[in-house]
Amino acid sequence: MAEMSDSNFDKTTVIQQAIASCCGAIITSLFVTPLDVIKTRLQAQSNPFPKGKCFVYSNGLMDHICVCENGDSKAWYKKTGHFKGTLDALVKIIQIEGIKSLWSGLPPTLIMALPTTVIYFTCYDQLSEALKSRLGKDDEHIPVLAGSLSRFGSVTVVSPLELIRTRMQYRKLSYKQLYTCISSKVATDGWFSLWRGWSSTVLRDVPFSAMYWYNYERFKKTMCKEFGAHEPTFFIAFTSGAASGSIAAVITLPFDVVKTHRQTELWESETLKIPQRDCTSTWAVMRKIVAKNGITGLFAGIIPRLFKVAPACAIMISTYEYGKSFFSHLNEKMNQRP
């Protein structure tokens, strides 16, 4: 396996970084989506979702709100089946519904994940390089600052698109109807209404990003020293990504639980016309969860989250780094030509 230069940024263009991040997002989605399709089916089997209620489907890159109609949903939640476990579910879904069912919901994932990923990873590289020139190449604050700012920016830019996507997902709207719907919402509630749910996303994703990049850079350097490598290999990037993603996922899990509660309540309020409950702020929802289920309620679903986030982070970062390495070597060859 080819080694990847730690200075790939200097040898790659912004367009090449964007292409590398796109490839990473596509490959991550292809690998991780089947895991969450199976998890959702198993979850539905043990605790069926009633008509009119919704659940959050997440494949490591994007969250999707799915609403159940007549005990069914349009893409992610189909008939429950009778599965004995993960492997049994995998085999039966392929046999009964075909292998394509394992990638249910992939198109909307890519539509949202690609712009988010491009903005996020490209901004991280750009900010890191800018901060290195000001703070010094080895400053440990750089991954934290660059990771936080890039995630904050990507979440803010994509948040209105997420609202539009959820509207289109629930109702088949033409672009004219969608424009009318959004225009009336802006006229009634103002432009900031397009960013509803933004705060809970920021509270989860920005700390996650800060911890992820800080630990990733540290693990990468440590493993390079341990293996005597001058440059990080694909294996080092993969392992560092999985470890740092797992740590960040566990620490930020309470905010993920809160975001899930707020997303489902917001969906029911917006599309199903179910009045929102009184506790709508992030901290109010958190207090409500603790009062009902104790502190452990804030860490519900920790195992499924780790099974999803660890491979997603590992595949994404290693593919991205390898993509930059490929373009770096390609650029060197092009420059060496007379």
PDB file of N, CA, C and O in Angstrom, residues 2-72:
ATOM      1  N   ALA A   2       0.549   2.199  -0.840  1.00  0.00           N
ATOM      2  CA  ALA A   2       1.365   3.404  -0.922  1.00  0.00           C
ATOM      3  C   ALA A   2       1.243   4.221   0.343  1.00  0.00           C
ATOM      4  O   ALA A   2       0.232   4.217   1.019  1.00  0.00           O
ATOM      5  N   GLU A   3       2.295   4.932   0.670  1.00  0.00           N
ATOM      6  CA  GLU A   3       2.270   5.793   1.844  1.00  0.00           C
ATOM      7  C   GLU A   3       1.745   7.158   1.462  1.00  0.00           C
ATOM      8  O   GLU A   3       1.854   7.605   0.318  1.00  0.00           O
ATOM      9  N   MET A   4       1.206   7.858   2.475  1.00  0.00           N
ATOM     10  CA  MET A   4       0.564   9.145   2.226  1.00  0.00           C
ATOM     11  C   MET A   4       1.342  10.253   2.918  1.00  0.00           C
ATOM     12  O   MET A   4       1.629  10.197   4.098  1.00  0.00           O
ATOM     13  N   SER A   5       1.652  11.265   2.157  1.00  0.00           N
ATOM     14  CA  SER A   5       2.436  12.368   2.695  1.00  0.00           C
ATOM     15  C   SER A   5       1.619  13.231   3.614  1.00  0.00           C
ATOM     16  O   SER A   5       0.460  13.525   3.354  1.00  0.00           O
ATOM     17  N   ASP A   6       2.238  13.660   4.730  1.00  0.00           N
ATOM     18  CA  ASP A   6       1.557  14.535   5.672  1.00  0.00           C
ATOM     19  C   ASP A   6       1.454  15.945   5.121  1.00  0.00           C
ATOM     20  O   ASP A   6       0.767  16.794   5.658  1.00  0.00           O
ATOM     21  N   SER A   7       2.196  16.213   4.043  1.00  0.00           N
ATOM     22  CA  SER A   7       2.162  17.541   3.437  1.00  0.00           C
ATOM     23  C   SER A   7       1.402  17.515   2.120  1.00  0.00           C
ATOM     24  O   SER A   7       1.679  18.257   1.206  1.00  0.00           O
ATOM     25  N   ASN A   8       0.416  16.617   2.024  1.00  0.00           N
ATOM     26  CA  ASN A   8      -0.361  16.490   0.795  1.00  0.00           C
ATOM     27  C   ASN A   8      -1.077  17.786   0.446  1.00  0.00           C
ATOM     28  O   ASN A   8      -1.331  18.058  -0.719  1.00  0.00           O
ATOM     29  N   PHE A   9      -1.393  18.575   1.475  1.00  0.00           N
ATOM     30  CA  PHE A   9      -2.116  19.827   1.239  1.00  0.00           C
ATOM     31  C   PHE A   9      -1.316  20.730   0.310  1.00  0.00           C
ATOM     32  O   PHE A   9      -1.856  21.372  -0.576  1.00  0.00           O
ATOM     33  N   ASP A  10       0.022  20.776   0.532  1.00  0.00           N
ATOM     34  CA  ASP A  10       0.872  21.657  -0.253  1.00  0.00           C
ATOM     35  C   ASP A  10       0.902  21.255  -1.721  1.00  0.00           C
ATOM     36  O   ASP A  10       1.246  22.059  -2.582  1.00  0.00           O
ATOM     37  N   LYS A  11       0.575  19.995  -2.013  1.00  0.00           N
ATOM     38  CA  LYS A  11       0.722  19.471  -3.367  1.00  0.00           C
ATOM     39  C   LYS A  11      -0.611  19.230  -4.059  1.00  0.00           C
ATOM     40  O   LYS A  11      -0.650  18.734  -5.169  1.00  0.00           O
ATOM     41  N   THR A  12      -1.707  19.541  -3.411  1.00  0.00           N
ATOM     42  CA  THR A  12      -3.029  19.336  -3.998  1.00  0.00           C
ATOM     43  C   THR A  12      -3.797  20.643  -4.066  1.00  0.00           C
ATOM     44  O   THR A  12      -3.630  21.524  -3.213  1.00  0.00           O
ATOM     45  N   THR A  13      -4.651  20.758  -5.068  1.00  0.00           N
ATOM     46  CA  THR A  13      -5.476  21.954  -5.224  1.00  0.00           C
ATOM     47  C   THR A  13      -6.786  21.790  -4.450  1.00  0.00           C
ATOM     48  O   THR A  13      -7.116  20.696  -3.995  1.00  0.00           O
ATOM     49  N   VAL A  14      -7.517  22.881  -4.328  1.00  0.00           N
ATOM     50  CA  VAL A  14      -8.805  22.841  -3.641  1.00  0.00           C
ATOM     51  C   VAL A  14      -9.764  21.897  -4.369  1.00  0.00           C
ATOM     52  O   VAL A  14     -10.512  21.143  -3.727  1.00  0.00           O
ATOM     53  N   ILE A  15      -9.742  21.930  -5.699  1.00  0.00           N
ATOM     54  CA  ILE A  15     -10.608  21.047  -6.491  1.00  0.00           C
ATOM     55  C   ILE A  15     -10.267  19.590  -6.219  1.00  0.00           C
ATOM     56  O   ILE A  15     -11.152  18.738  -6.068  1.00  0.00           O
ATOM     57  N   GLN A  16      -8.975  19.276  -6.145  1.00  0.00           N
ATOM     58  CA  GLN A  16      -8.552  17.902  -5.880  1.00  0.00           C
ATOM     59  C   GLN A  16      -8.951  17.460  -4.478  1.00  0.00           C
ATOM     60  O   GLN A  16      -9.343  16.301  -4.271  1.00  0.00           O
ATOM     61  N   GLN A  17      -8.875  18.359  -3.509  1.00  0.00           N
ATOM     62  CA  GLN A  17      -9.332  18.036  -2.148  1.00  0.00           C
ATOM     63  C   GLN A  17     -10.841  17.774  -2.147  1.00  0.00           C
ATOM     64  O   GLN A  17     -11.314  16.856  -1.459  1.00  0.00           O
ATOM     65  N   ALA A  18     -11.584  18.559  -2.928  1.00  0.00           N
ATOM     66  CA  ALA A  18     -13.032  18.369  -3.017  1.00  0.00           C
ATOM     67  C   ALA A  18     -13.369  17.015  -3.650  1.00  0.00           C
ATOM     68  O   ALA A  18     -14.267  16.304  -3.185  1.00  0.00           O
ATOM     69  N   ILE A  19     -12.632  16.643  -4.694  1.00  0.00           N
ATOM     70  CA  ILE A  19     -12.853  15.349  -5.348  1.00  0.00           C
ATOM     71  C   ILE A  19     -12.548  14.206  -4.383  1.00  0.00           C
ATOM     72  O   ILE A  19     -13.291  13.215  -4.300  1.00  0.00           O
ATOM     73  N   ALA A  20     -11.445  14.342  -3.627  1.00  0.00           N
ATOM     74  CA  ALA A  20     -11.065  13.309  -2.655  1.00  0.00           C
ATOM     75  C   ALA A  20     -12.138  13.142  -1.586  1.00  0.00           C
ATOM     76  O   ALA A  20     -12.466  12.015  -1.193  1.00  0.00           O
ATOM     77  N   SER A  21     -12.701  14.256  -1.122  1.00  0.00           N
ATOM     78  CA  SER A  21     -13.746  14.180  -0.091  1.00  0.00           C
ATOM     79  C   SER A  21     -15.030  13.589  -0.654  1.00  0.00           C
ATOM     80  O   SER A  21     -15.743  12.848   0.034  1.00  0.00           O
ATOM     81  N   CYS A  22     -15.346  13.884  -1.928  1.00  0.00           N
ATOM     82  CA  CYS A  22     -16.523  13.292  -2.579  1.00  0.00           C
ATOM     83  C   CYS A  22     -16.379  11.776  -2.666  1.00  0.00           C
ATOM     84  O   CYS A  22     -17.325  11.036  -2.354  1.00  0.00           O
ATOM     85  N   CYS A  23     -15.202  11.333  -3.081  1.00  0.00           N
ATOM     86  CA  CYS A  23     -14.952   9.891  -3.177  1.00  0.00           C
ATOM     87  C   CYS A  23     -15.077   9.234  -1.805  1.00  0.00           C
ATOM     88  O   CYS A  23     -15.651   8.144  -1.676  1.00  0.00           O
ATOM     89  N   GLY A  24     -14.556   9.902  -0.790  1.00  0.00           N
ATOM     90  CA  GLY A  24     -14.658   9.377   0.571  1.00  0.00           C
ATOM     91  C   GLY A  24     -16.097   9.244   1.025  1.00  0.00           C
ATOM     92  O   GLY A  24     -16.479   8.237   1.630  1.00  0.00           O
ATOM     93  N   ALA A  25     -16.915  10.256   0.722  1.00  0.00           N
ATOM     94  CA  ALA A  25     -18.320  10.233   1.123  1.00  0.00           C
ATOM     95  C   ALA A  25     -19.082   9.115   0.419  1.00  0.00           C
ATOM     96  O   ALA A  25     -19.905   8.422   1.031  1.00  0.00           O
ATOM     97  N   ILE A  26     -18.816   8.927  -0.863  1.00  0.00           N
ATOM     98  CA  ILE A  26     -19.500   7.887  -1.638  1.00  0.00           C
ATOM     99  C   ILE A  26     -19.130   6.497  -1.113  1.00  0.00           C
ATOM    100  O   ILE A  26     -20.001   5.650  -0.874  1.00  0.00           O
ATOM    101  N   ILE A  27     -17.829   6.259  -0.925  1.00  0.00           N
ATOM    102  CA  ILE A  27     -17.369   4.952  -0.454  1.00  0.00           C
ATOM    103  C   ILE A  27     -17.882   4.667   0.960  1.00  0.00           C
ATOM    104  O   ILE A  27     -18.320   3.552   1.266  1.00  0.00           O
ATOM    105  N   THR A  28     -17.867   5.688   1.822  1.00  0.00           N
ATOM    106  CA  THR A  28     -18.377   5.529   3.192  1.00  0.00           C
ATOM    107  C   THR A  28     -19.856   5.167   3.181  1.00  0.00           C
ATOM    108  O   THR A  28     -20.300   4.260   3.896  1.00  0.00           O
ATOM    109  N   SER A  29     -20.629   5.862   2.355  1.00  0.00           N
ATOM    110  CA  SER A  29     -22.063   5.580   2.256  1.00  0.00           C
ATOM    111  C   SER A  29     -22.321   4.156   1.769  1.00  0.00           C
ATOM    112  O   SER A  29     -23.200   3.462   2.282  1.00  0.00           O
ATOM    113  N   LEU A  30     -21.561   3.719   0.772  1.00  0.00           N
ATOM    114  CA  LEU A  30     -21.735   2.374   0.214  1.00  0.00           C
ATOM    115  C   LEU A  30     -21.462   1.290   1.253  1.00  0.00           C
ATOM    116  O   LEU A  30     -22.135   0.263   1.291  1.00  0.00           O
ATOM    117  N   PHE A  31     -20.473   1.533   2.122  1.00  0.00           N
ATOM    118  CA  PHE A  31     -20.109   0.537   3.124  1.00  0.00           C
ATOM    119  C   PHE A  31     -21.016   0.563   4.347  1.00  0.00           C
ATOM    120  O   PHE A  31     -21.383  -0.479   4.898  1.00  0.00           O
ATOM    121  N   VAL A  32     -21.394   1.747   4.811  1.00  0.00           N
ATOM    122  CA  VAL A  32     -22.066   1.886   6.104  1.00  0.00           C
ATOM    123  C   VAL A  32     -23.588   1.806   6.007  1.00  0.00           C
ATOM    124  O   VAL A  32     -24.248   1.345   6.938  1.00  0.00           O
ATOM    125  N   THR A  33     -24.174   2.230   4.882  1.00  0.00           N
ATOM    126  CA  THR A  33     -25.632   2.220   4.742  1.00  0.00           C
ATOM    127  C   THR A  33     -26.261   0.850   5.022  1.00  0.00           C
ATOM    128  O   THR A  33     -27.253   0.770   5.753  1.00  0.00           O
ATOM    129  N   PRO A  34     -25.716  -0.268   4.483  1.00  0.00           N
ATOM    130  CA  PRO A  34     -26.319  -1.572   4.790  1.00  0.00           C
ATOM    131  C   PRO A  34     -26.366  -1.892   6.283  1.00  0.00           C
ATOM    132  O   PRO A  34     -27.320  -2.517   6.752  1.00  0.00           O
ATOM    133  N   LEU A  35     -25.353  -1.444   7.036  1.00  0.00           N
ATOM    134  CA  LEU A  35     -25.331  -1.695   8.476  1.00  0.00           C
ATOM    135  C   LEU A  35     -26.525  -1.043   9.158  1.00  0.00           C
ATOM    136  O   LEU A  35     -27.151  -1.636  10.040  1.00  0.00           O
ATOM    137  N   ASP A  36     -26.854   0.175   8.739  1.00  0.00           N
ATOM    138  CA  ASP A  36     -27.950   0.870   9.411  1.00  0.00           C
ATOM    139  C   ASP A  36     -29.316   0.424   8.904  1.00  0.00           C
ATOM    140  O   ASP A  36     -30.301   0.503   9.632  1.00  0.00           O
ATOM    141  N   VAL A  37     -29.378  -0.034   7.655  1.00  0.00           N
ATOM    142  CA  VAL A  37     -30.631  -0.615   7.158  1.00  0.00           C
ATOM    143  C   VAL A  37     -30.990  -1.834   8.008  1.00  0.00           C
ATOM    144  O   VAL A  37     -32.133  -1.994   8.459  1.00  0.00           O
ATOM    145  N   ILE A  38     -30.003  -2.681   8.262  1.00  0.00           N
ATOM    146  CA  ILE A  38     -30.222  -3.881   9.075  1.00  0.00           C
ATOM    147  C   ILE A  38     -30.577  -3.504  10.505  1.00  0.00           C
ATOM    148  O   ILE A  38     -31.511  -4.056  11.100  1.00  0.00           O
ATOM    149  N   LYS A  39     -29.871  -2.524  11.063  1.00  0.00           N
ATOM    150  CA  LYS A  39     -30.138  -2.089  12.442  1.00  0.00           C
ATOM    151  C   LYS A  39     -31.556  -1.540  12.578  1.00  0.00           C
ATOM    152  O   LYS A  39     -32.265  -1.832  13.546  1.00  0.00           O
ATOM    153  N   THR A  40     -31.999  -0.766  11.568  1.00  0.00           N
ATOM    154  CA  THR A  40     -33.341  -0.191  11.607  1.00  0.00           C
ATOM    155  C   THR A  40     -34.414  -1.274  11.527  1.00  0.00           C
ATOM    156  O   THR A  40     -35.431  -1.215  12.217  1.00  0.00           O
ATOM    157  N   ARG A  41     -34.185  -2.296  10.690  1.00  0.00           N
ATOM    158  CA  ARG A  41     -35.139  -3.396  10.581  1.00  0.00           C
ATOM    159  C   ARG A  41     -35.246  -4.171  11.893  1.00  0.00           C
ATOM    160  O   ARG A  41     -36.333  -4.541  12.325  1.00  0.00           O
ATOM    161  N   LEU A  42     -34.101  -4.429  12.521  1.00  0.00           N
ATOM    162  CA  LEU A  42     -34.099  -5.143  13.802  1.00  0.00           C
ATOM    163  C   LEU A  42     -34.789  -4.319  14.890  1.00  0.00           C
ATOM    164  O   LEU A  42     -35.524  -4.841  15.731  1.00  0.00           O
ATOM    165  N   GLN A  43     -34.547  -3.008  14.853  1.00  0.00           N
ATOM    166  CA  GLN A  43     -35.171  -2.108  15.822  1.00  0.00           C
ATOM    167  C   GLN A  43     -36.686  -2.097  15.632  1.00  0.00           C
ATOM    168  O   GLN A  43     -37.447  -2.130  16.601  1.00  0.00           O
ATOM    169  N   ALA A  44     -37.118  -2.064  14.379  1.00  0.00           N
ATOM    170  CA  ALA A  44     -38.554  -2.039  14.078  1.00  0.00           C
ATOM    171  C   ALA A  44     -39.235  -3.338  14.487  1.00  0.00           C
ATOM    172  O   ALA A  44     -40.407  -3.348  14.863  1.00  0.00           O
ATOM    173  N   GLN A  45     -38.491  -4.428  14.403  1.00  0.00           N
ATOM    174  CA  GLN A  45     -39.042  -5.739  14.764  1.00  0.00           C
ATOM    175  C   GLN A  45     -39.302  -5.832  16.262  1.00  0.00           C
ATOM    176  O   GLN A  45     -40.330  -6.340  16.691  1.00  0.00           O
ATOM    177  N   SER A  46     -38.369  -5.318  17.070  1.00  0.00           N
ATOM    178  CA  SER A  46     -38.513  -5.410  18.521  1.00  0.00           C
ATOM    179  C   SER A  46     -39.418  -4.323  19.083  1.00  0.00           C
ATOM    180  O   SER A  46     -40.044  -4.493  20.119  1.00  0.00           O
ATOM    181  N   ASN A  47     -39.489  -3.194  18.373  1.00  0.00           N
ATOM    182  CA  ASN A  47     -40.297  -2.074  18.854  1.00  0.00           C
ATOM    183  C   ASN A  47     -40.905  -1.362  17.649  1.00  0.00           C
ATOM    184  O   ASN A  47     -40.389  -0.342  17.208  1.00  0.00           O
ATOM    185  N   PRO A  48     -42.004  -1.892  17.079  1.00  0.00           N
ATOM    186  CA  PRO A  48     -42.576  -1.350  15.845  1.00  0.00           C
ATOM    187  C   PRO A  48     -42.925   0.132  15.974  1.00  0.00           C
ATOM    188  O   PRO A  48     -43.394   0.584  17.014  1.00  0.00           O
ATOM    189  N   PHE A  49     -42.707   0.864  14.882  1.00  0.00           N
ATOM    190  CA  PHE A  49     -43.022   2.283  14.865  1.00  0.00           C
ATOM    191  C   PHE A  49     -44.484   2.467  14.476  1.00  0.00           C
ATOM    192  O   PHE A  49     -44.902   2.011  13.412  1.00  0.00           O
ATOM    193  N   PRO A  50     -45.293   3.118  15.317  1.00  0.00           N
ATOM    194  CA  PRO A  50     -46.720   3.273  14.991  1.00  0.00           C
ATOM    195  C   PRO A  50     -46.950   4.290  13.878  1.00  0.00           C
ATOM    196  O   PRO A  50     -46.096   5.132  13.604  1.00  0.00           O
ATOM    197  N   LYS A  51     -48.105   4.204  13.264  1.00  0.00           N
ATOM    198  CA  LYS A  51     -48.462   5.135  12.193  1.00  0.00           C
ATOM    199  C   LYS A  51     -48.442   6.577  12.704  1.00  0.00           C
ATOM    200  O   LYS A  51     -48.907   6.875  13.791  1.00  0.00           O
ATOM    201  N   GLY A  52     -47.880   7.460  11.881  1.00  0.00           N
ATOM    202  CA  GLY A  52     -47.831   8.871  12.235  1.00  0.00           C
ATOM    203  C   GLY A  52     -46.632   9.258  13.065  1.00  0.00           C
ATOM    204  O   GLY A  52     -46.380  10.431  13.287  1.00  0.00           O
ATOM    205  N   LYS A  53     -45.874   8.259  13.547  1.00  0.00           N
ATOM    206  CA  LYS A  53     -44.674   8.556  14.320  1.00  0.00           C
ATOM    207  C   LYS A  53     -43.459   8.459  13.417  1.00  0.00           C
ATOM    208  O   LYS A  53     -43.500   7.865  12.338  1.00  0.00           O
ATOM    209  N   CYS A  54     -42.362   9.027  13.859  1.00  0.00           N
ATOM    210  CA  CYS A  54     -41.180   9.024  13.023  1.00  0.00           C
ATOM    211  C   CYS A  54     -39.960   8.569  13.809  1.00  0.00           C
ATOM    212  O   CYS A  54     -39.975   8.507  15.031  1.00  0.00           O
ATOM    213  N   PHE A  55     -38.933   8.227  13.086  1.00  0.00           N
ATOM    214  CA  PHE A  55     -37.689   7.799  13.711  1.00  0.00           C
ATOM    215  C   PHE A  55     -36.536   8.362  12.898  1.00  0.00           C
ATOM    216  O   PHE A  55     -36.695   8.787  11.757  1.00  0.00           O
ATOM    217  N   VAL A  56     -35.352   8.395  13.500  1.00  0.00           N
ATOM    218  CA  VAL A  56     -34.176   8.939  12.824  1.00  0.00           C
ATOM    219  C   VAL A  56     -33.340   7.792  12.280  1.00  0.00           C
ATOM    220  O   VAL A  56     -32.967   6.882  13.008  1.00  0.00           O
ATOM    221  N   TYR A  57     -33.100   7.860  10.988  1.00  0.00           N
ATOM    222  CA  TYR A  57     -32.229   6.886  10.318  1.00  0.00           C
ATOM    223  C   TYR A  57     -30.909   7.595  10.044  1.00  0.00           C
ATOM    224  O   TYR A  57     -30.887   8.696   9.501  1.00  0.00           O
ATOM    225  N   SER A  58     -29.809   7.009  10.458  1.00  0.00           N
ATOM    226  CA  SER A  58     -28.503   7.648  10.267  1.00  0.00           C
ATOM    227  C   SER A  58     -27.492   6.606   9.839  1.00  0.00           C
ATOM    228  O   SER A  58     -27.422   5.528  10.415  1.00  0.00           O
ATOM    229  N   ASN A  59     -26.709   6.918   8.816  1.00  0.00           N
ATOM    230  CA  ASN A  59     -25.755   5.936   8.317  1.00  0.00           C
ATOM    231  C   ASN A  59     -24.303   6.374   8.506  1.00  0.00           C
ATOM    232  O   ASN A  59     -23.417   5.917   7.794  1.00  0.00           O
ATOM    233  N   GLY A  60     -24.056   7.273   9.457  1.00  0.00           N
ATOM    234  CA  GLY A  60     -22.694   7.689   9.712  1.00  0.00           C
ATOM    235  C   GLY A  60     -22.335   8.987   9.035  1.00  0.00           C
ATOM    236  O   GLY A  60     -21.466   9.716   9.499  1.00  0.00           O
ATOM    237  N   LEU A  61     -23.019   9.316   7.938  1.00  0.00           N
ATOM    238  CA  LEU A  61     -22.760  10.577   7.251  1.00  0.00           C
ATOM    239  C   LEU A  61     -23.914  11.559   7.419  1.00  0.00           C
ATOM    240  O   LEU A  61     -23.706  12.735   7.652  1.00  0.00           O
ATOM    241  N   MET A  62     -25.140  11.050   7.293  1.00  0.00           N
ATOM    242  CA  MET A  62     -26.298  11.934   7.364  1.00  0.00           C
ATOM    243  C   MET A  62     -27.393  11.320   8.230  1.00  0.00           C
ATOM    244  O   MET A  62     -27.486  10.102   8.362  1.00  0.00           O
ATOM    245  N   ASP A  63     -28.229  12.176   8.816  1.00  0.00           N
ATOM    246  CA  ASP A  63     -29.428  11.737   9.530  1.00  0.00           C
ATOM    247  C   ASP A  63     -30.636  11.921   8.615  1.00  0.00           C
ATOM    248  O   ASP A  63     -30.703  12.889   7.866  1.00  0.00           O
ATOM    249  N   HIS A  64     -31.576  10.995   8.688  1.00  0.00           N
ATOM    250  CA  HIS A  64     -32.810  11.105   7.913  1.00  0.00           C
ATOM    251  C   HIS A  64     -33.993  10.904   8.852  1.00  0.00           C
ATOM    252  O   HIS A  64     -34.002   9.973   9.644  1.00  0.00           O
ATOM    253  N   ILE A  65     -34.980  11.776   8.733  1.00  0.00           N
ATOM    254  CA  ILE A  65     -36.219  11.587   9.473  1.00  0.00           C
ATOM    255  C   ILE A  65     -37.167  10.763   8.613  1.00  0.00           C
ATOM    256  O   ILE A  65     -37.417  11.096   7.460  1.00  0.00           O
ATOM    257  N   CYS A  66     -37.661   9.670   9.166  1.00  0.00           N
ATOM    258  CA  CYS A  66     -38.577   8.794   8.429  1.00  0.00           C
ATOM    259  C   CYS A  66     -39.893   8.723   9.174  1.00  0.00           C
ATOM    260  O   CYS A  66     -39.909   8.489  10.374  1.00  0.00           O
ATOM    261  N   VAL A  67     -40.989   8.923   8.449  1.00  0.00           N
ATOM    262  CA  VAL A  67     -42.305   8.867   9.072  1.00  0.00           C
ATOM    263  C   VAL A  67     -43.016   7.591   8.634  1.00  0.00           C
ATOM    264  O   VAL A  67     -42.891   7.153   7.495  1.00  0.00           O
ATOM    265  N   CYS A  68     -43.719   6.974   9.561  1.00  0.00           N
ATOM    266  CA  CYS A  68     -44.408   5.715   9.281  1.00  0.00           C
ATOM    267  C   CYS A  68     -45.840   5.986   8.850  1.00  0.00           C
ATOM    268  O   CYS A  68     -46.564   6.730   9.503  1.00  0.00           O
ATOM    269  N   GLU A  69     -46.228   5.367   7.743  1.00  0.00           N
ATOM    270  CA  GLU A  69     -47.589   5.481   7.243  1.00  0.00           C
ATOM    271  C   GLU A  69     -48.167   4.074   7.123  1.00  0.00           C
ATOM    272  O   GLU A  69     -47.644   3.251   6.384  1.00  0.00           O
ATOM    273  N   ASN A  70     -49.236   3.823   7.847  1.00  0.00           N
ATOM    274  CA  ASN A  70     -49.848   2.488   7.862  1.00  0.00           C
ATOM    275  C   ASN A  70     -48.841   1.405   8.232  1.00  0.00           C
ATOM    276  O   ASN A  70     -48.777   0.339   7.620  1.00  0.00           O
ATOM    277  N   GLY A  71     -48.017   1.722   9.220  1.00  0.00           N
ATOM    278  CA  GLY A  71     -47.025   0.754   9.667  1.00  0.00           C
ATOM    279  C   GLY A  71     -45.880   0.583   8.688  1.00  0.00           C
ATOM    280  O   GLY A  71     -45.162  -0.397   8.723  1.00  0.00           O
ATOM    281  N   ASP A  72     -45.700   1.525   7.784  1.00  0.00           N
ATOM    282  CA  ASP A  72     -44.650   1.400   6.783  1.00  0.00           C
ATOM    283  C   ASP A  72     -44.057   2.782   6.526  1.00  0.00           C
ATOM    284  O   ASP A  72     -44.569   3.801   6.959  1.00  0.00           O
TER     285      ASP A  72
END
